Short mmCIF file of C-alpha atoms in Angstrom, two decimals:
data_model
loop_
_atom_site.label_atom_id
_atom_site.label_comp_id
_atom_site.label_asym_id
_atom_site.label_seq_id
_atom_site.Cartn_x
_atom_site.Cartn_y
_atom_site.Cartn_z
CA MET Y 18 -53.92 -1.49 -34.39
CA ALA Y 19 -53.34 -2.54 -38.01
CA ALA Y 20 -51.28 0.60 -38.67
CA ALA Y 21 -49.15 -0.06 -35.60
CA VAL Y 22 -48.49 -3.64 -36.71
CA GLN Y 23 -47.54 -2.48 -40.19
CA HIS Y 24 -45.20 0.12 -38.71
CA LEU Y 25 -43.53 -2.53 -36.52
CA GLU Y 26 -43.14 -4.89 -39.47
CA GLY Y 27 -41.54 -2.06 -41.45
CA LEU Y 28 -39.01 -1.47 -38.69
CA LEU Y 29 -38.15 -5.18 -38.58
CA ARG Y 30 -37.66 -5.28 -42.36
CA ALA Y 31 -35.43 -2.22 -42.21
CA ARG Y 32 -33.20 -4.02 -39.71
CA LYS Y 33 -33.39 -7.27 -41.72
CA LEU Y 34 -35.27 -9.00 -38.90
CA ASP Y 35 -38.41 -9.72 -40.90
CA SER Y 36 -37.68 -13.47 -40.88
CA THR Y 37 -38.94 -13.43 -37.29
CA LEU Y 38 -42.44 -12.59 -38.52
CA LEU Y 39 -44.94 -15.42 -38.84
CA ARG Y 40 -47.43 -14.72 -41.58
CA ARG Y 41 -50.59 -16.55 -42.50
CA GLY Y 42 -49.78 -19.55 -44.66
CA GLN Y 43 -46.08 -19.21 -43.95
CA PHE Y 44 -45.82 -22.42 -41.88
CA ASP Y 45 -44.68 -25.36 -43.99
CA PRO Y 46 -45.90 -28.71 -42.62
CA ALA Y 47 -43.31 -30.48 -44.80
CA PRO Y 48 -39.98 -28.74 -44.09
CA ARG Y 49 -36.99 -29.21 -46.38
CA VAL Y 50 -34.80 -32.02 -45.11
CA ARG Y 51 -31.77 -34.12 -46.05
CA THR Y 52 -31.40 -37.75 -45.12
CA THR Y 53 -29.21 -38.75 -42.19
CA GLY Y 54 -28.26 -41.95 -43.98
CA THR Y 55 -30.02 -43.99 -41.27
CA ALA Y 56 -33.65 -44.99 -41.87
CA ALA Y 57 -34.61 -45.13 -38.19
CA LEU Y 58 -33.14 -41.71 -37.56
CA ASP Y 59 -34.88 -40.25 -40.62
CA ASP Y 60 -38.21 -41.57 -39.33
CA ALA Y 61 -37.65 -40.07 -35.89
CA LEU Y 62 -36.67 -36.69 -37.36
CA ARG Y 63 -39.62 -36.75 -39.75
CA GLY Y 64 -37.52 -37.06 -42.88
CA GLY Y 65 -34.01 -36.18 -41.76
CA TRP Y 66 -31.92 -33.14 -40.86
CA ARG Y 67 -33.65 -29.84 -41.54
CA GLN Y 68 -32.06 -27.62 -44.16
CA GLY Y 69 -31.30 -24.04 -43.23
CA GLU Y 70 -30.88 -24.94 -39.55
CA ILE Y 71 -28.06 -25.95 -37.21
CA SER Y 72 -28.40 -29.30 -35.44
CA GLU Y 73 -26.01 -30.97 -33.05
CA VAL Y 74 -24.94 -34.57 -32.45
CA VAL Y 75 -23.94 -34.97 -28.82
CA GLY Y 76 -22.29 -37.84 -26.99
CA GLY Y 77 -19.11 -39.24 -25.47
CA ARG Y 78 -16.42 -41.19 -27.24
CA SER Y 79 -17.61 -44.35 -29.02
CA SER Y 80 -21.20 -43.10 -28.72
CA GLY Y 81 -21.87 -43.05 -32.46
CA ARG Y 82 -21.13 -39.41 -33.25
CA THR Y 83 -18.67 -40.21 -36.00
CA THR Y 84 -20.85 -43.03 -37.38
CA THR Y 85 -23.81 -40.66 -37.64
CA MET Y 86 -21.68 -37.98 -39.31
CA MET Y 87 -20.16 -40.43 -41.81
CA ARG Y 88 -23.55 -41.81 -42.81
CA THR Y 89 -24.88 -38.31 -43.36
CA LEU Y 90 -21.87 -37.31 -45.46
CA ALA Y 91 -22.01 -40.56 -47.44
CA ALA Y 92 -25.69 -40.02 -48.27
CA ALA Y 93 -25.10 -36.39 -49.29
CA THR Y 94 -22.13 -37.14 -51.56
CA ALA Y 95 -23.93 -40.14 -53.09
CA GLN Y 96 -26.64 -37.70 -54.18
CA GLY Y 97 -24.03 -35.47 -55.84
CA GLY Y 98 -23.76 -32.92 -53.04
CA ILE Y 99 -20.67 -31.07 -51.83
CA VAL Y 100 -19.97 -31.30 -48.10
CA GLY Y 101 -17.64 -29.44 -45.76
CA VAL Y 102 -15.91 -30.71 -42.63
CA VAL Y 103 -14.36 -28.17 -40.25
CA ASP Y 104 -12.04 -30.34 -38.19
CA THR Y 105 -11.12 -28.27 -35.14
CA LEU Y 106 -8.40 -30.56 -33.72
CA ASP Y 107 -7.56 -32.64 -36.83
CA ARG Y 108 -9.56 -35.77 -35.97
CA PHE Y 109 -11.16 -36.52 -39.36
CA ASP Y 110 -9.90 -39.79 -40.92
CA PRO Y 111 -10.26 -39.81 -44.73
CA ALA Y 112 -9.64 -43.57 -44.94
CA SER Y 113 -12.50 -44.33 -42.53
CA ALA Y 114 -14.72 -41.85 -44.35
CA SER Y 115 -14.04 -43.52 -47.69
CA ALA Y 116 -14.73 -46.94 -46.18
CA ALA Y 117 -18.07 -45.57 -44.92
CA GLY Y 118 -19.05 -44.58 -48.45
CA VAL Y 119 -18.11 -40.88 -48.43
CA ASP Y 120 -16.97 -39.59 -51.83
CA LEU Y 121 -13.81 -37.75 -50.79
CA ALA Y 122 -13.74 -35.84 -54.08
CA ARG Y 123 -16.83 -34.01 -52.84
CA VAL Y 124 -15.44 -33.15 -49.39
CA LEU Y 125 -13.88 -29.82 -48.42
CA TRP Y 126 -11.74 -30.63 -45.38
CA VAL Y 127 -10.67 -27.69 -43.21
CA ARG Y 128 -8.01 -29.01 -40.85
CA GLY Y 129 -7.17 -27.52 -37.51
CA PRO Y 130 -3.89 -28.06 -35.61
CA THR Y 131 -3.02 -31.61 -34.61
CA CYS Y 132 -2.94 -31.56 -30.82
CA THR Y 133 -4.11 -33.44 -27.77
CA PRO Y 134 -6.32 -31.26 -25.52
CA GLU Y 135 -4.79 -32.80 -22.38
CA MET Y 136 -1.29 -31.71 -23.43
CA ALA Y 137 -1.86 -28.62 -25.58
CA ARG Y 138 -1.55 -25.14 -24.16
CA PRO Y 139 -4.90 -23.40 -23.53
CA ALA Y 140 -3.97 -20.64 -25.96
CA VAL Y 141 -3.53 -23.21 -28.76
CA ILE Y 142 -6.93 -24.77 -28.16
CA ASP Y 143 -8.63 -21.38 -27.85
CA LEU Y 144 -7.08 -20.21 -31.14
CA ALA Y 145 -8.04 -23.48 -32.90
CA LEU Y 146 -11.63 -23.15 -31.67
CA HIS Y 147 -12.05 -19.58 -32.88
CA GLN Y 148 -10.44 -20.35 -36.22
CA ALA Y 149 -12.77 -23.33 -36.67
CA ILE Y 150 -15.86 -21.25 -35.92
CA ARG Y 151 -14.64 -18.59 -38.34
CA ALA Y 152 -14.10 -21.21 -41.07
CA PHE Y 153 -17.54 -22.70 -40.37
CA ASP Y 154 -19.07 -19.23 -40.68
CA LEU Y 155 -17.33 -18.63 -44.02
CA LEU Y 156 -18.51 -21.95 -45.45
CA VAL Y 157 -22.09 -21.31 -44.35
CA ARG Y 158 -22.13 -17.86 -45.94
CA ALA Y 159 -20.51 -19.16 -49.13
CA GLY Y 160 -23.48 -21.44 -49.80
CA GLY Y 161 -23.58 -24.38 -52.19
CA PHE Y 162 -22.94 -27.07 -49.58
CA SER Y 163 -25.36 -29.89 -48.85
CA VAL Y 164 -23.91 -30.52 -45.39
CA ILE Y 165 -21.35 -28.68 -43.27
CA VAL Y 166 -19.96 -30.31 -40.13
CA LEU Y 167 -18.20 -28.48 -37.30
CA ASP Y 168 -16.38 -31.07 -35.18
CA LEU Y 169 -15.97 -29.83 -31.61
CA ALA Y 170 -16.04 -33.29 -30.05
CA ASP Y 171 -12.63 -33.15 -28.35
CA VAL Y 172 -12.66 -29.47 -27.44
CA PRO Y 173 -12.82 -29.16 -23.62
CA SER Y 174 -16.17 -27.90 -22.38
CA LEU Y 175 -14.46 -25.04 -20.55
CA PHE Y 176 -13.63 -23.38 -23.88
CA LEU Y 177 -17.08 -24.02 -25.36
CA ARG Y 178 -18.89 -22.56 -22.35
CA ALA Y 179 -16.82 -19.39 -22.70
CA LEU Y 180 -18.29 -18.70 -26.14
CA PRO Y 181 -21.11 -16.13 -26.13
CA ALA Y 182 -24.59 -17.39 -27.05
CA THR Y 183 -24.62 -14.87 -29.88
CA THR Y 184 -22.05 -17.07 -31.65
CA TRP Y 185 -24.66 -19.69 -32.47
CA MET Y 186 -27.41 -17.14 -33.11
CA ARG Y 187 -25.18 -15.45 -35.71
CA LEU Y 188 -24.38 -18.75 -37.42
CA ALA Y 189 -28.02 -19.83 -37.40
CA ARG Y 190 -29.02 -16.52 -38.93
CA ALA Y 191 -26.40 -16.90 -41.66
CA ASN Y 192 -27.74 -20.34 -42.62
CA GLU Y 193 -31.43 -19.44 -42.74
CA SER Y 194 -31.43 -18.58 -46.44
CA HIS Y 195 -29.44 -21.65 -47.53
CA ASP Y 196 -30.34 -25.27 -48.27
CA THR Y 197 -27.44 -26.43 -46.13
CA VAL Y 198 -27.69 -28.84 -43.21
CA CYS Y 199 -25.28 -27.71 -40.50
CA LEU Y 200 -24.17 -30.28 -37.94
CA ILE Y 201 -22.12 -29.67 -34.82
CA LEU Y 202 -20.43 -32.64 -33.13
CA ALA Y 203 -19.77 -32.19 -29.42
CA SER Y 204 -19.56 -34.03 -26.13
CA ALA Y 205 -22.40 -31.96 -24.62
CA PRO Y 206 -25.03 -29.54 -25.99
CA VAL Y 207 -23.38 -26.31 -27.08
CA THR Y 208 -25.54 -24.36 -29.51
CA ARG Y 209 -28.15 -23.02 -27.08
CA SER Y 210 -30.33 -22.37 -30.12
CA ALA Y 211 -34.02 -22.90 -30.77
CA GLY Y 212 -33.29 -24.08 -34.31
CA GLY Y 213 -32.45 -27.58 -35.47
CA VAL Y 214 -32.36 -30.60 -33.17
CA SER Y 215 -30.09 -31.81 -30.41
CA LEU Y 216 -29.44 -35.52 -30.87
CA ARG Y 217 -27.92 -37.24 -27.83
CA LEU Y 218 -26.16 -40.53 -28.49
CA GLU Y 219 -24.97 -43.33 -26.25
CA ALA Y 220 -23.59 -46.79 -26.90
CA ARG Y 221 -24.02 -50.15 -25.19
CA SER Y 222 -21.37 -52.83 -25.62
CA VAL Y 223 -22.43 -56.20 -27.02
CA TRP Y 224 -20.31 -59.19 -26.00
CA THR Y 225 -20.06 -62.64 -27.54
CA GLY Y 226 -19.12 -65.92 -25.88
CA ASP Y 227 -20.60 -67.67 -22.88
CA ARG Y 228 -17.36 -68.07 -20.90
CA ALA Y 229 -14.84 -65.59 -19.59
CA GLN Y 230 -12.08 -67.02 -21.79
CA SER Y 231 -14.18 -66.72 -24.96
CA ARG Y 232 -15.83 -63.36 -24.35
CA ARG Y 233 -15.17 -60.89 -27.15
CA LEU Y 234 -16.51 -57.44 -27.95
CA GLY Y 235 -19.03 -58.05 -30.73
CA GLY Y 236 -19.85 -54.40 -31.38
CA LEU Y 237 -21.87 -51.47 -30.11
CA VAL Y 238 -25.60 -50.90 -30.11
CA LEU Y 239 -26.12 -47.19 -30.65
CA LYS Y 240 -29.12 -45.46 -29.14
CA ALA Y 241 -30.29 -41.91 -29.64
CA THR Y 242 -32.56 -39.51 -27.77
CA LEU Y 243 -33.96 -36.31 -29.21
CA GLY Y 244 -33.14 -33.63 -26.67
CA GLN Y 245 -34.78 -30.51 -28.13
CA SER Y 246 -36.42 -29.64 -31.40
CA ARG Y 247 -39.27 -27.83 -33.08
CA LEU Y 248 -40.87 -31.06 -34.27
CA GLY Y 249 -43.95 -30.66 -32.08
CA VAL Y 250 -42.68 -32.87 -29.25
CA ASP Y 251 -40.26 -32.24 -26.42
CA ARG Y 252 -38.72 -35.68 -26.37
CA LEU Y 253 -38.81 -38.94 -28.27
CA PRO Y 254 -38.18 -42.49 -27.03
CA ASP Y 255 -34.78 -44.04 -27.54
CA TRP Y 256 -34.30 -46.15 -30.65
CA THR Y 257 -31.57 -48.34 -32.00
CA LEU Y 258 -29.48 -46.85 -34.79
CA GLY Y 259 -27.82 -50.16 -35.48
CA GLN Y 260 -24.99 -52.40 -34.40
CA VAL Y 261 -21.42 -51.49 -35.29
CA ARG Y 262 -19.32 -54.61 -35.57
CA SER Y 263 -15.82 -54.46 -34.18
CA ALA Y 264 -12.93 -55.30 -36.49
#
């Protein structure tokens, strides 16, 4: 039996699949993490985003996706890290990022075509998506980044569902040997991967004023639910990320 196991392990190493082997003492109870920039979220994720894995931040518009991304980037650049943003449909706003505390001198911004999915031709969106994934892949393999974000938030789900599952497996494999946190922003879960976490966000409006004439939008209370992870639990309770005041 021992000889057979050794032979199998040798075959896996020859095909560079030996990272799938779990050896005695290999499990690290304190995985390498980077802060999300939000204390409550760090606590829920047991320290923050896991390095060497791909996580996703999922939610609709005004759900807190961008807020979560900006806080993560701000924390990473404040610690001297270099971050990358692959902006599939040119939605990243440098002014808002700077206001959120992101050091723009430490940001590599890969811009996709400026287009509205509702009006753009399908071929344009499909090309932008594949170019963004290719750029994301190149940044991951280059190494040296603290955080890399792939923003797919406004890409129609039809195009994302058409991607083969091997897309995310290949990217996850490429990031295993790096200290990089990879984040994917999307409207719905897309990675179909066992690595990282899937953070689902939603927002509840907070109104001020006790009369119809004086009612004003006071901000948004952002809540998050952990969809899937390898943290030892299947699901965590919702918690409040914070209140975002309207301008």
